[in-house]
Amino acid sequence: HVNSVDYDPTDDSIIISSRHQSAIIKIGRDKKVKWILGSPEGWKKGWAEKVLTPVDKDGNKIACSGSVCEGSFDWTWTQHTGWRVDSKSNADVIYISAFDNGDG
């Protein structure tokens, strides 16, 4: 169930919100997954390596065990939309806005 698609002009790719995977995924023109923003649990080899590691405001990795992470960080669960925030993003840093239902 894909509920949004957004275009990233910096590298000619798309960003999709895949609700039933509770993930926001970036796919290149070559049809290959560039990264996955979502819990690392349950991804097969080939995709598991694409899951992003969460970081805090200072760029330090946030420790996670499965889907549970330290501090107040949480993944999106059965979200709707995964939009690139064009006014804040560039080729090196992408800001994503998501409506998180929090159903998971």
Short mmCIF file of C-alpha atoms in Angstrom, two decimals, residues 3-100:
data_model
loop_
_atom_site.label_atom_id
_atom_site.label_comp_id
_atom_site.label_asym_id
_atom_site.label_seq_id
_atom_site.Cartn_x
_atom_site.Cartn_y
_atom_site.Cartn_z
CA ASN A 3 0.14 6.21 -0.19
CA SER A 4 2.46 8.91 -1.49
CA VAL A 5 5.14 9.46 -4.11
CA ASP A 6 7.42 12.51 -4.15
CA TYR A 7 10.13 13.47 -6.62
CA ASP A 8 13.71 14.35 -5.56
CA PRO A 9 15.22 16.49 -8.31
CA THR A 10 18.73 16.40 -6.78
CA ASP A 11 19.29 12.86 -8.08
CA ASP A 12 16.22 12.15 -10.24
CA SER A 13 14.70 9.69 -7.76
CA ILE A 14 11.36 9.16 -6.01
CA ILE A 15 10.48 8.85 -2.34
CA ILE A 16 7.51 6.61 -1.53
CA SER A 17 5.53 6.01 1.64
CA SER A 18 4.87 2.30 1.96
CA ARG A 19 2.25 2.12 4.70
CA HIS A 20 2.14 -1.63 5.27
CA GLN A 21 5.93 -1.80 5.58
CA SER A 22 5.90 1.24 7.91
CA ALA A 23 8.70 2.65 5.77
CA ILE A 24 9.60 5.60 3.62
CA ILE A 25 11.76 4.42 0.74
CA LYS A 26 13.91 6.24 -1.82
CA ILE A 27 14.17 4.59 -5.25
CA GLY A 28 16.47 5.70 -8.05
CA ARG A 29 15.76 5.99 -11.75
CA ASP A 30 17.62 2.65 -12.05
CA LYS A 31 14.75 1.10 -10.00
CA LYS A 32 17.09 0.27 -7.10
CA VAL A 33 16.40 1.11 -3.47
CA LYS A 34 18.75 3.86 -2.28
CA TRP A 35 17.63 3.88 1.37
CA ILE A 36 14.84 2.83 3.72
CA LEU A 37 13.61 4.99 6.57
CA GLY A 38 11.94 2.56 8.95
CA SER A 39 12.50 -0.03 11.64
CA PRO A 40 15.33 -2.42 10.74
CA GLU A 41 13.30 -5.49 11.74
CA GLY A 42 12.08 -7.91 9.09
CA TRP A 43 14.02 -6.75 6.02
CA LYS A 44 15.60 -9.45 3.83
CA LYS A 45 19.26 -9.40 2.81
CA GLY A 46 19.76 -6.85 0.07
CA TRP A 47 17.28 -4.46 1.67
CA ALA A 48 18.33 -4.71 5.32
CA GLU A 49 21.59 -2.98 4.41
CA LYS A 50 19.62 -0.02 3.02
CA VAL A 51 17.88 0.81 6.33
CA LEU A 52 19.06 4.16 7.65
CA THR A 53 20.56 4.52 11.13
CA PRO A 54 18.85 7.17 13.28
CA VAL A 55 20.97 10.01 14.64
CA ASP A 56 20.33 12.76 17.17
CA LYS A 57 20.49 16.52 16.49
CA ASP A 58 24.29 16.39 16.87
CA GLY A 59 24.74 13.54 14.38
CA ASN A 60 25.40 10.87 17.02
CA LYS A 61 23.94 7.43 16.35
CA ILE A 62 20.85 6.52 18.38
CA ALA A 63 21.16 3.00 19.77
CA CYS A 64 18.31 0.67 18.80
CA SER A 65 17.51 -2.92 19.65
CA GLY A 66 15.11 -4.15 17.01
CA SER A 67 12.36 -1.55 16.73
CA VAL A 68 12.99 0.01 20.16
CA CYS A 69 15.42 2.92 20.33
CA GLU A 70 16.90 4.91 23.18
CA GLY A 71 15.52 8.27 24.20
CA SER A 72 12.35 9.56 22.64
CA PHE A 73 13.14 8.41 19.08
CA ASP A 74 10.54 6.24 17.38
CA TRP A 75 10.02 5.01 13.84
CA THR A 76 6.93 5.84 11.80
CA TRP A 77 4.21 3.18 11.98
CA THR A 78 1.65 2.77 9.17
CA GLN A 79 2.34 6.35 8.13
CA HIS A 80 0.70 8.35 5.40
CA THR A 81 2.86 10.53 3.20
CA GLY A 82 6.60 10.80 3.09
CA TRP A 83 7.42 14.12 1.48
CA ARG A 84 10.79 15.70 0.82
CA VAL A 85 10.81 19.19 2.36
CA ASP A 86 12.23 21.07 -0.62
CA SER A 87 12.89 24.35 1.23
CA LYS A 88 15.24 22.59 3.70
CA SER A 89 16.72 19.81 1.57
CA ASN A 90 19.69 19.71 -0.81
CA ALA A 91 21.79 17.01 -2.47
CA ASP A 92 23.56 16.12 0.81
CA VAL A 93 20.76 16.41 3.39
CA ILE A 94 17.11 15.47 2.92
CA TYR A 95 14.39 16.50 5.33
CA ILE A 96 11.32 14.26 5.26
CA SER A 97 7.87 15.13 6.57
CA ALA A 98 5.53 12.25 7.40
CA PHE A 99 2.05 11.94 8.85
CA ASP A 100 2.49 9.12 11.35
#
